[in-house]
């Protein structure tokens, strides 16, 4: 399958080629032709599947073909988070470079006046988070009555984040006759309900189940005492000479504390979470993308939808409470064919969170003990040590050789052979 066969105009084909895309991703191959036909679409795809281009390219083509019409938006993209809005807006700008369409992004947490100025000058494509969009609607600084195409991106997240009422209020402001595209990584009953209300005779496009991204990622659990986690993380980063790692913490304070600890240890780190201003978040993300900081510490909400190409390492500093968040997190590595490593630092009290994750993945995660650290765990809590090692089998249970002084790259491509490894799920512990 090639982009040429999907019915895209030469200008878009040039843009796609300039982006280095040679083959459409499955969601693109399925969605682009039907969106060009004008059909409603229910898309099952998560971030990392190429879904943004799957809707952006045909939408740009349709709007461009119709020519500019006045100053009111003709396409509205709703996203759950500011970061995703920023990324979708950026993608629209990049993919639409050779077209004379105007797009803008509106989200909360930043001044409203520059947004009003842009809206007043006229736009074709508006990418927005629901709350700020409704502010604009209330102030009559945007008129949604000319919207021809509505896109709900990460609709499941929008519902999770409680945006259903805002979405319904937005829908009332749109013309009845329009094309609707709904993308969601999961199909809960709520999503089905929303889709039933919103979509007319939709074409279902779905890429392989959401867990397939996880299949490509090397996953490992390092048992470690809670208070030793940050020391172990710094060791992994230093020994493995990591250049780019996304680290997840459960809390905002945890993210701040960890970033500060790493910085003090000479490892460039930045934290992003909901308490940070939009400017601070954007700056942190930019510094991370440019390689100015090696480690981005994030909470789940802040990281949602972040588009960071080919991350070699994702670390669960804390395991998420919800198993599905684990899959979202590790979906940030091993993208588009590149290999990735997802590392979970698991303390005694987090063990209970592992089993639902493994159930969701449909497989066990490798447990690897790192010299000194798992032993500390044992010293601290004999029960933990026993439990972890009951998960495993083979030699080296609870007995560790000394860690290598140099050259060891725990978590890197050549794993330190001095780690005693254990395959979880063994020894009849389930
Ligand atoms: P998305 O799922 O839209 O967040 O896209 C994930 C990543 O895949 C982005 O970094 C895109 O630039 C990239 N991408 C999108 N389409 C393609 C393609 N056909 N080939 C290679 N990379 C792509």
Tab-separated table of C-alpha atoms and ligand atoms in Angstrom:
chain	number	residue	atom	x	y	z
A	1	UNK	CA	0.000	0.000	0.000
A	2	UNK	CA	1.267	3.468	-0.877
A	3	UNK	CA	0.044	6.963	-0.048
A	4	UNK	CA	-0.600	7.528	-3.794
A	5	UNK	CA	-3.292	4.834	-3.775
A	6	UNK	CA	-5.213	6.525	-0.965
A	7	UNK	CA	-6.444	9.355	-3.156
A	8	UNK	CA	-4.336	12.154	-1.709
A	9	UNK	CA	-3.502	15.140	-3.914
A	10	UNK	CA	0.116	15.651	-5.056
A	11	UNK	CA	0.742	18.514	-2.613
A	12	UNK	CA	-0.092	16.299	0.329
A	13	UNK	CA	1.928	13.440	-1.115
A	14	UNK	CA	4.910	15.773	-1.260
A	15	UNK	CA	4.378	16.791	2.350
A	16	UNK	CA	4.050	13.193	3.474
A	17	UNK	CA	7.259	12.290	1.631
A	18	UNK	CA	9.029	15.277	3.184
A	19	UNK	CA	8.025	13.918	6.591
A	20	UNK	CA	9.784	10.703	5.691
A	21	UNK	CA	6.593	8.635	5.645
A	22	UNK	CA	6.846	6.035	2.915
A	23	UNK	CA	4.091	3.585	3.825
A	24	UNK	CA	0.725	4.501	5.327
A	25	UNK	CA	0.134	3.047	8.771
A	26	UNK	CA	-2.859	0.654	8.971
A	27	UNK	CA	-5.154	3.320	10.404
A	28	UNK	CA	-4.138	5.711	7.633
A	29	UNK	CA	-4.704	3.107	4.921
A	30	UNK	CA	-8.189	2.433	6.237
A	31	UNK	CA	-9.321	5.896	7.283
A	32	UNK	CA	-7.999	8.260	4.604
A	33	UNK	CA	-10.133	6.983	1.673
A	34	UNK	CA	-13.368	6.852	3.678
A	35	UNK	CA	-12.847	10.286	5.208
A	36	UNK	CA	-12.218	11.661	1.701
A	37	UNK	CA	-15.541	10.097	0.659
A	38	UNK	CA	-17.257	12.086	3.382
A	39	UNK	CA	-18.217	9.172	5.599
A	40	UNK	CA	-18.423	9.321	9.383
A	41	UNK	CA	-15.717	7.262	11.027
A	42	UNK	CA	-15.383	5.433	14.310
A	43	UNK	CA	-11.655	4.902	14.690
A	44	UNK	CA	-10.132	2.519	17.190
A	45	UNK	CA	-6.573	3.705	17.541
A	46	UNK	CA	-4.317	5.034	20.207
A	47	UNK	CA	-1.530	7.573	20.009
A	48	UNK	CA	1.474	6.212	18.162
A	49	UNK	CA	-0.519	4.545	15.383
A	50	UNK	CA	-0.354	7.528	13.046
A	51	UNK	CA	-3.964	8.466	13.721
A	52	UNK	CA	-3.328	12.213	13.580
A	53	UNK	CA	-2.230	12.052	9.950
A	54	UNK	CA	-5.070	9.580	9.317
A	55	UNK	CA	-7.601	12.326	9.925
A	56	UNK	CA	-5.523	15.461	9.273
A	57	UNK	CA	-4.492	14.615	5.695
A	58	UNK	CA	-7.974	13.916	4.265
A	59	UNK	CA	-9.513	16.792	6.209
A	60	UNK	CA	-6.923	19.237	4.862
A	61	UNK	CA	-7.556	17.944	1.365
A	62	UNK	CA	-11.331	18.361	1.641
A	63	UNK	CA	-11.173	21.848	3.109
A	64	UNK	CA	-8.611	22.930	0.544
A	65	UNK	CA	-10.684	21.551	-2.333
A	66	UNK	CA	-13.724	23.527	-1.180
A	67	UNK	CA	-11.630	26.724	-1.092
A	68	UNK	CA	-11.601	29.302	1.658
A	69	UNK	CA	-15.037	30.310	2.847
A	70	UNK	CA	-15.244	33.202	5.274
A	71	UNK	CA	-13.611	33.382	8.681
A	72	UNK	CA	-15.443	30.807	10.766
A	73	UNK	CA	-13.926	27.387	11.451
A	74	UNK	CA	-15.010	24.601	9.112
A	75	UNK	CA	-13.228	21.870	10.989
A	76	UNK	CA	-13.234	21.475	14.765
A	77	UNK	CA	-10.909	19.039	16.519
A	78	UNK	CA	-11.609	18.434	20.215
A	79	UNK	CA	-8.897	16.910	22.365
A	80	UNK	CA	-8.782	16.045	26.069
A	81	UNK	CA	-5.500	17.762	26.934
A	82	UNK	CA	-3.609	20.888	26.079
A	83	UNK	CA	-0.614	18.874	25.001
A	84	UNK	CA	-2.606	16.813	22.549
A	85	UNK	CA	-4.285	19.971	21.225
A	86	UNK	CA	-0.858	21.515	20.707
A	87	UNK	CA	0.400	18.423	18.919
A	88	UNK	CA	-2.627	18.031	16.679
A	89	UNK	CA	-2.457	21.752	15.873
A	90	UNK	CA	1.209	21.418	15.036
A	91	UNK	CA	0.503	18.396	12.820
A	92	UNK	CA	-2.234	20.332	10.998
A	93	UNK	CA	0.250	23.141	10.375
A	94	UNK	CA	2.976	20.764	9.190
A	95	UNK	CA	0.775	18.619	6.956
A	96	UNK	CA	-1.048	21.690	5.629
A	97	UNK	CA	2.124	23.591	4.804
A	98	UNK	CA	1.441	23.583	1.085
A	99	UNK	CA	-2.199	24.598	1.457
A	100	UNK	CA	-3.475	28.043	2.222
A	101	UNK	CA	-5.668	26.955	5.129
A	102	UNK	CA	-5.525	28.710	8.468
A	103	UNK	CA	-5.524	26.740	11.690
A	104	UNK	CA	-5.256	27.677	15.321
A	105	UNK	CA	-5.207	26.041	18.721
A	106	UNK	CA	-7.144	27.133	21.780
A	107	UNK	CA	-6.708	25.699	25.264
A	108	UNK	CA	-6.857	26.909	28.817
A	109	UNK	CA	-4.003	27.846	31.117
A	110	UNK	CA	-2.720	30.528	28.771
A	111	UNK	CA	-3.963	34.025	27.953
A	112	UNK	CA	-7.213	34.171	26.000
A	113	UNK	CA	-6.538	37.427	24.136
A	114	UNK	CA	-3.984	36.137	21.617
A	115	UNK	CA	-6.452	33.330	20.856
A	116	UNK	CA	-9.243	35.865	20.320
A	117	UNK	CA	-7.014	37.812	17.929
A	118	UNK	CA	-6.312	34.711	15.858
A	119	UNK	CA	-9.967	33.690	15.795
A	120	UNK	CA	-10.971	37.171	14.748
A	121	UNK	CA	-8.583	37.118	11.813
A	122	UNK	CA	-10.335	34.020	10.508
A	123	UNK	CA	-9.503	30.317	10.572
A	124	UNK	CA	-10.437	27.138	8.768
A	125	UNK	CA	-9.348	24.577	11.365
A	126	UNK	CA	-9.761	24.964	15.096
A	127	UNK	CA	-8.111	22.545	17.496
A	128	UNK	CA	-9.392	22.973	21.030
A	129	UNK	CA	-9.862	21.546	24.478
A	130	UNK	CA	-13.532	21.650	25.499
A	131	UNK	CA	-13.388	24.090	28.443
A	132	UNK	CA	-11.584	26.927	26.720
A	133	UNK	CA	-13.623	26.411	23.556
A	134	UNK	CA	-16.797	26.943	25.573
A	135	UNK	CA	-15.265	30.096	27.088
A	136	UNK	CA	-14.789	31.419	23.575
A	137	UNK	CA	-18.291	30.394	22.591
A	138	UNK	CA	-19.658	32.175	25.690
A	139	UNK	CA	-17.766	35.330	24.774
A	140	UNK	CA	-18.892	34.949	21.167
A	141	UNK	CA	-15.303	35.064	20.003
A	142	UNK	CA	-15.883	31.972	17.911
A	143	UNK	CA	-18.843	30.891	15.826
A	144	UNK	CA	-19.211	27.143	15.374
A	145	UNK	CA	-22.190	27.281	13.050
A	146	UNK	CA	-20.058	26.720	9.957
A	147	UNK	CA	-18.323	23.541	11.149
A	148	UNK	CA	-18.447	20.896	8.407
A	149	UNK	CA	-16.172	18.325	10.040
A	150	UNK	CA	-16.010	17.459	13.741
A	151	UNK	CA	-13.214	15.303	15.124
A	152	UNK	CA	-13.181	13.937	18.658
A	153	UNK	CA	-9.643	12.783	19.365
A	154	UNK	CA	-8.976	10.420	22.283
A	155	UNK	CA	-12.678	10.435	23.018
A	156	UNK	CA	-12.270	7.848	25.768
A	157	UNK	CA	-9.883	10.156	27.609
A	158	UNK	CA	-12.296	13.026	27.235
A	159	UNK	CA	-14.987	10.974	28.902
A	160	UNK	CA	-12.550	9.770	31.598
A	161	UNK	CA	-11.703	13.369	32.325
A	162	UNK	CA	-15.355	14.287	32.732
A	163	UNK	CA	-15.807	16.288	29.531
A	164	UNK	CA	-19.061	14.658	28.441
A	165	UNK	CA	-21.215	17.643	29.408
A	166	UNK	CA	-18.867	20.080	27.734
A	167	UNK	CA	-18.896	17.924	24.604
A	168	UNK	CA	-22.690	17.903	24.584
A	169	UNK	CA	-22.748	21.673	24.931
A	170	UNK	CA	-20.363	22.010	22.013
A	171	UNK	CA	-22.438	19.630	19.874
A	172	UNK	CA	-25.478	21.864	20.314
A	173	UNK	CA	-23.559	24.728	18.748
A	174	UNK	CA	-22.705	22.800	15.581
A	175	UNK	CA	-24.775	22.521	12.423
A	176	UNK	CA	-26.749	19.274	12.110
A	177	UNK	CA	-25.260	18.417	8.763
A	178	UNK	CA	-21.608	17.623	9.175
A	179	UNK	CA	-19.045	14.839	8.981
A	180	UNK	CA	-18.040	13.286	12.307
A	181	UNK	CA	-14.867	11.411	13.134
A	182	UNK	CA	-14.455	9.825	16.533
A	183	UNK	CA	-11.168	8.291	17.633
A	184	UNK	CA	-10.806	6.281	20.786
A	185	UNK	CA	-8.334	3.713	22.061
A	186	UNK	CA	-11.055	1.809	23.925
A	187	UNK	CA	-14.729	1.011	23.375
A	188	UNK	CA	-16.513	1.365	26.669
A	189	UNK	CA	-20.289	1.542	26.847
A	190	UNK	CA	-19.962	5.293	27.252
A	191	UNK	CA	-18.009	5.567	24.030
A	192	UNK	CA	-20.567	3.397	22.259
A	193	UNK	CA	-23.306	5.677	23.568
A	194	UNK	CA	-21.499	8.777	22.365
A	195	UNK	CA	-20.777	7.181	18.989
A	196	UNK	CA	-24.429	6.130	18.577
A	197	UNK	CA	-25.575	9.693	19.168
A	198	UNK	CA	-22.942	11.355	17.100
A	199	UNK	CA	-22.155	9.220	14.080
A	200	UNK	CA	-24.316	8.531	11.052
A	201	UNK	CA	-23.730	5.185	9.404
A	202	UNK	CA	-20.084	5.198	10.460
A	203	UNK	CA	-17.303	3.187	8.921
A	204	UNK	CA	-15.428	1.384	11.665
A	205	UNK	CA	-11.700	1.525	11.226
A	206	UNK	CA	-9.641	-0.278	13.735
A	207	UNK	CA	-6.021	-1.135	14.063
A	208	UNK	CA	-4.747	-4.184	15.844
A	209	UNK	CA	-5.759	-4.326	19.472
A	210	UNK	CA	-4.202	-1.717	21.662
A	211	UNK	CA	-1.892	-4.139	23.351
A	212	UNK	CA	0.074	-4.915	20.224
A	213	UNK	CA	2.265	-1.842	20.749
A	214	UNK	CA	3.174	-3.354	24.079
A	215	UNK	CA	4.190	-6.600	22.392
A	216	UNK	CA	7.116	-4.909	20.693
A	217	UNK	CA	8.451	-3.405	23.865
A	218	UNK	CA	10.943	-5.183	26.074
A	219	UNK	CA	9.485	-5.029	29.530
A	220	UNK	CA	11.231	-5.657	32.797
A	221	UNK	CA	10.445	-5.298	36.471
A	222	UNK	CA	13.198	-4.375	38.915
A	223	UNK	CA	12.206	-5.103	42.507
A	224	UNK	CA	13.489	-2.316	44.718
A	225	UNK	CA	12.779	-0.748	48.098
A	226	UNK	CA	10.675	2.380	47.819
A	227	UNK	CA	13.350	4.608	49.288
A	228	UNK	CA	16.001	3.199	46.948
A	229	UNK	CA	14.072	3.815	43.755
A	230	UNK	CA	15.629	7.151	42.926
A	231	UNK	CA	19.132	5.818	43.559
A	232	UNK	CA	18.465	2.870	41.278
A	233	UNK	CA	17.021	5.108	38.586
A	234	UNK	CA	20.085	7.366	38.651
A	235	UNK	CA	22.292	4.277	38.422
A	236	UNK	CA	20.355	2.928	35.452
A	237	UNK	CA	20.583	6.274	33.668
A	238	UNK	CA	24.291	6.667	34.347
A	239	UNK	CA	25.368	3.066	33.756
A	240	UNK	CA	23.232	2.717	30.671
A	241	UNK	CA	24.231	6.178	29.398
A	242	UNK	CA	20.593	6.910	28.692
A	243	UNK	CA	20.017	9.957	26.560
A	244	UNK	CA	16.235	10.142	26.574
A	245	UNK	CA	13.931	8.627	29.128
A	246	UNK	CA	10.352	9.330	30.037
A	247	UNK	CA	9.725	8.544	33.690
A	248	UNK	CA	6.252	8.221	35.147
A	249	UNK	CA	5.342	9.027	38.700
A	250	UNK	CA	1.938	8.693	40.282
A	251	UNK	CA	1.881	12.135	41.877
A	252	UNK	CA	2.791	15.680	40.934
A	253	UNK	CA	4.929	16.083	44.044
A	254	UNK	CA	6.654	12.811	43.297
A	255	UNK	CA	7.457	14.128	39.806
A	256	UNK	CA	8.918	17.347	41.228
A	257	UNK	CA	10.927	15.570	43.904
A	258	UNK	CA	12.387	13.095	41.454
A	259	UNK	CA	13.311	15.731	38.871
A	260	UNK	CA	15.034	17.765	41.599
A	261	UNK	CA	16.912	14.701	42.869
A	262	UNK	CA	18.147	13.821	39.383
A	263	UNK	CA	19.174	17.402	38.677
A	264	UNK	CA	21.169	17.502	41.910
A	265	UNK	CA	22.912	14.335	40.803
A	266	UNK	CA	23.911	15.984	37.528
A	267	UNK	CA	21.262	14.334	35.365
A	268	UNK	CA	19.295	16.935	33.407
A	269	UNK	CA	15.625	16.433	34.232
A	270	UNK	CA	12.346	18.305	33.989
A	271	UNK	CA	8.916	17.557	35.404
A	272	UNK	CA	5.568	18.051	33.726
A	273	UNK	CA	2.254	17.750	35.506
A	274	UNK	CA	-1.058	19.482	35.924
A	275	UNK	CA	0.221	22.056	38.429
A	276	UNK	CA	2.786	23.399	36.020
A	277	UNK	CA	1.859	26.359	33.874
A	278	UNK	CA	1.328	25.665	30.217
A	279	UNK	CA	4.442	27.664	29.401
A	280	UNK	CA	6.512	25.557	31.800
A	281	UNK	CA	5.147	22.330	30.348
A	282	UNK	CA	5.765	23.405	26.773
A	283	UNK	CA	9.290	24.484	27.678
A	284	UNK	CA	10.031	21.195	29.459
A	285	UNK	CA	8.764	19.191	26.504
A	286	UNK	CA	10.787	21.275	24.047
A	287	UNK	CA	13.961	20.884	26.120
A	288	UNK	CA	13.411	17.162	26.291
A	289	UNK	CA	12.803	16.865	22.558
A	290	UNK	CA	15.928	18.891	21.836
A	291	UNK	CA	17.970	16.717	24.184
A	292	UNK	CA	18.701	19.566	26.602
A	293	UNK	CA	17.305	17.433	29.407
A	294	UNK	CA	17.686	13.661	29.384
A	295	UNK	CA	14.792	12.805	31.624
A	296	UNK	CA	11.229	13.972	31.491
A	297	UNK	CA	9.324	13.078	34.637
A	298	UNK	CA	5.587	13.082	34.048
A	299	UNK	CA	2.276	12.167	35.574
A	300	UNK	CA	-0.167	10.156	33.464
A	301	UNK	CA	-2.469	13.028	32.675
A	302	UNK	CA	0.363	15.343	31.673
A	303	UNK	CA	1.879	12.693	29.427
A	304	UNK	CA	-1.353	11.817	27.657
A	305	UNK	CA	-0.966	12.164	23.943
A	306	UNK	CA	2.604	13.429	24.069
A	307	UNK	CA	4.204	12.818	20.734
A	308	UNK	CA	7.836	12.094	21.333
A	309	UNK	CA	9.308	10.054	18.539
A	310	UNK	CA	11.102	6.785	19.263
A	311	UNK	CA	11.769	6.922	22.973
A	312	UNK	CA	14.309	4.294	23.916
A	313	UNK	CA	13.338	4.103	27.588
A	314	UNK	CA	10.139	4.482	29.501
A	315	UNK	CA	10.325	4.024	33.257
A	316	UNK	CA	7.482	3.385	35.632
A	317	UNK	CA	8.967	4.943	38.731
A	318	UNK	CA	5.637	4.112	40.330
A	319	UNK	CA	3.321	1.540	38.846
A	320	UNK	CA	0.008	3.065	37.807
A	321	UNK	CA	-3.076	2.176	39.816
A	322	UNK	CA	-4.978	1.422	36.634
A	323	UNK	CA	-3.562	-1.357	34.481
A	324	UNK	CA	-4.603	0.364	31.249
A	325	UNK	CA	-2.389	3.318	32.107
A	326	UNK	CA	0.573	0.948	32.030
A	327	UNK	CA	-0.208	0.118	28.412
A	328	UNK	CA	-0.601	3.820	27.597
A	329	UNK	CA	2.706	4.579	29.265
A	330	UNK	CA	4.750	1.914	27.574
A	331	UNK	CA	3.130	2.776	24.248
A	332	UNK	CA	5.526	5.725	24.315
A	333	UNK	CA	8.431	3.479	23.432
A	334	UNK	CA	8.963	0.968	20.668
A	335	UNK	CA	6.993	3.060	18.186
A	336	UNK	CA	6.976	2.756	14.436
A	337	UNK	CA	9.189	-0.295	14.395
A	338	UNK	CA	11.893	1.025	16.718
A	339	UNK	CA	12.694	-1.104	19.716
A	340	UNK	CA	12.087	0.162	23.197
A	341	UNK	CA	12.478	-0.771	26.789
A	342	UNK	CA	9.886	-0.305	29.505
A	343	UNK	CA	11.277	-0.570	33.003
A	344	UNK	CA	9.185	-0.749	36.140
A	345	UNK	CA	10.681	-0.075	39.555
A	346	UNK	CA	8.440	-2.066	41.824
A	347	UNK	CA	8.422	-1.823	45.591
A	348	UNK	CA	6.852	-4.305	47.968
A	349	UNK	CA	3.527	-2.528	48.212
A	350	UNK	CA	3.194	-2.278	44.438
A	351	UNK	CA	3.413	-5.976	43.715
A	352	UNK	CA	-0.344	-6.311	43.869
A	353	UNK	CA	-0.611	-3.903	40.926
A	354	UNK	CA	1.469	-6.145	38.683
A	355	UNK	CA	-0.988	-8.950	38.278
A	356	UNK	CA	-3.805	-6.910	36.688
A	357	UNK	CA	-1.226	-5.413	34.323
A	358	UNK	CA	0.015	-8.835	33.286
A	359	UNK	CA	-3.550	-10.002	32.844
A	360	UNK	CA	-4.237	-7.069	30.521
A	361	UNK	CA	-1.042	-7.700	28.585
A	362	UNK	CA	-1.869	-11.367	28.366
A	363	UNK	CA	1.652	-12.247	29.413
A	364	UNK	CA	4.078	-12.079	32.292
A	365	UNK	CA	6.730	-9.438	32.667
A	366	UNK	CA	10.342	-10.397	33.170
A	367	UNK	CA	11.565	-9.816	36.721
A	368	UNK	CA	15.228	-8.998	37.000
A	369	UNK	CA	17.042	-8.417	40.262
A	370	UNK	CA	19.740	-5.795	40.313
A	371	UNK	CA	22.636	-6.405	42.599
A	372	UNK	CA	22.411	-4.481	45.782
A	373	UNK	CA	18.906	-3.209	45.238
A	374	UNK	CA	16.708	-6.245	45.498
A	375	UNK	CA	18.960	-7.321	48.342
A	376	UNK	CA	18.166	-4.085	50.129
A	377	UNK	CA	14.561	-4.887	49.658
A	378	UNK	CA	15.186	-8.237	51.285
A	379	UNK	CA	16.963	-6.625	54.197
A	380	UNK	CA	14.094	-4.304	54.663
A	381	UNK	CA	11.311	-6.747	54.183
A	382	UNK	CA	11.943	-10.449	54.131
A	383	UNK	CA	8.427	-11.146	52.978
A	384	UNK	CA	8.840	-9.004	49.878
A	385	UNK	CA	12.020	-10.708	48.925
A	386	UNK	CA	10.477	-14.120	49.252
A	387	UNK	CA	7.416	-13.103	47.280
A	388	UNK	CA	9.365	-11.639	44.417
A	389	UNK	CA	11.584	-14.610	44.159
A	390	UNK	CA	8.708	-17.023	44.358
A	391	UNK	CA	7.658	-15.396	41.103
A	392	UNK	CA	10.861	-16.536	39.535
A	393	UNK	CA	12.763	-19.666	38.893
A	394	UNK	CA	16.261	-20.722	37.988
A	395	UNK	CA	19.558	-20.043	39.671
A	396	UNK	CA	20.430	-16.895	41.476
A	397	UNK	CA	17.287	-16.586	43.477
A	398	UNK	CA	18.149	-14.197	46.198
A	399	UNK	CA	21.853	-14.720	45.676
A	400	UNK	CA	23.566	-12.088	43.689
A	401	UNK	CA	27.006	-11.744	42.295
A	402	UNK	CA	28.642	-8.386	42.797
A	403	UNK	CA	27.585	-5.794	40.266
A	404	UNK	CA	30.080	-4.948	37.618
A	405	UNK	CA	31.961	-1.806	38.402
A	406	UNK	CA	31.932	-0.545	34.863
A	407	UNK	CA	30.542	-1.386	31.494
A	408	UNK	CA	27.333	-2.731	32.931
A	409	UNK	CA	24.328	-1.309	31.212
A	410	UNK	CA	21.330	-2.331	33.211
A	411	UNK	CA	18.275	-1.761	31.170
A	412	UNK	CA	20.370	-0.984	28.126
A	413	UNK	CA	20.724	-3.131	25.083
A	414	UNK	CA	23.463	-5.268	26.503
A	415	UNK	CA	22.108	-6.126	29.846
A	416	UNK	CA	24.444	-6.683	32.707
A	417	UNK	CA	24.956	-10.372	32.935
A	418	UNK	CA	25.526	-10.077	36.662
A	419	UNK	CA	21.824	-9.485	37.127
A	420	UNK	CA	20.132	-12.572	38.243
A	421	UNK	CA	17.132	-13.004	36.070
A	422	UNK	CA	13.908	-14.667	36.849
A	423	UNK	CA	10.973	-15.271	34.637
A	424	UNK	CA	7.896	-14.146	36.452
A	425	UNK	CA	4.985	-16.454	36.613
A	426	UNK	CA	7.128	-19.466	37.355
A	427	UNK	CA	7.244	-21.650	40.438
A	428	UNK	CA	3.518	-22.040	40.609
A	429	UNK	CA	3.020	-18.740	42.304
A	430	UNK	CA	-0.246	-17.880	40.628
B	1	LIG	P1	0.151	9.643	16.134
B	1	LIG	O1	-0.427	8.300	16.347
B	1	LIG	O2	-0.665	10.486	15.240
B	1	LIG	O3	0.478	10.322	17.447
B	1	LIG	O4	1.550	9.462	15.363
B	1	LIG	C1	2.646	8.841	15.933
B	1	LIG	C2	3.948	9.136	15.227
B	1	LIG	O5	4.030	8.433	13.990
B	1	LIG	C3	4.187	10.600	14.884
B	1	LIG	O6	5.495	10.915	15.322
B	1	LIG	C4	4.099	10.688	13.400
B	1	LIG	O7	4.970	11.669	12.889
B	1	LIG	C5	4.516	9.288	12.954
B	1	LIG	N1	3.864	8.837	11.706
B	1	LIG	C6	2.607	9.068	11.298
B	1	LIG	N2	2.360	8.458	10.129
B	1	LIG	C7	3.485	7.815	9.776
B	1	LIG	C8	3.863	6.988	8.654
B	1	LIG	N3	3.003	6.691	7.673
B	1	LIG	N4	5.112	6.496	8.630
B	1	LIG	C9	5.982	6.785	9.633
B	1	LIG	N5	5.706	7.548	10.698
B	1	LIG	C10	4.459	8.049	10.788
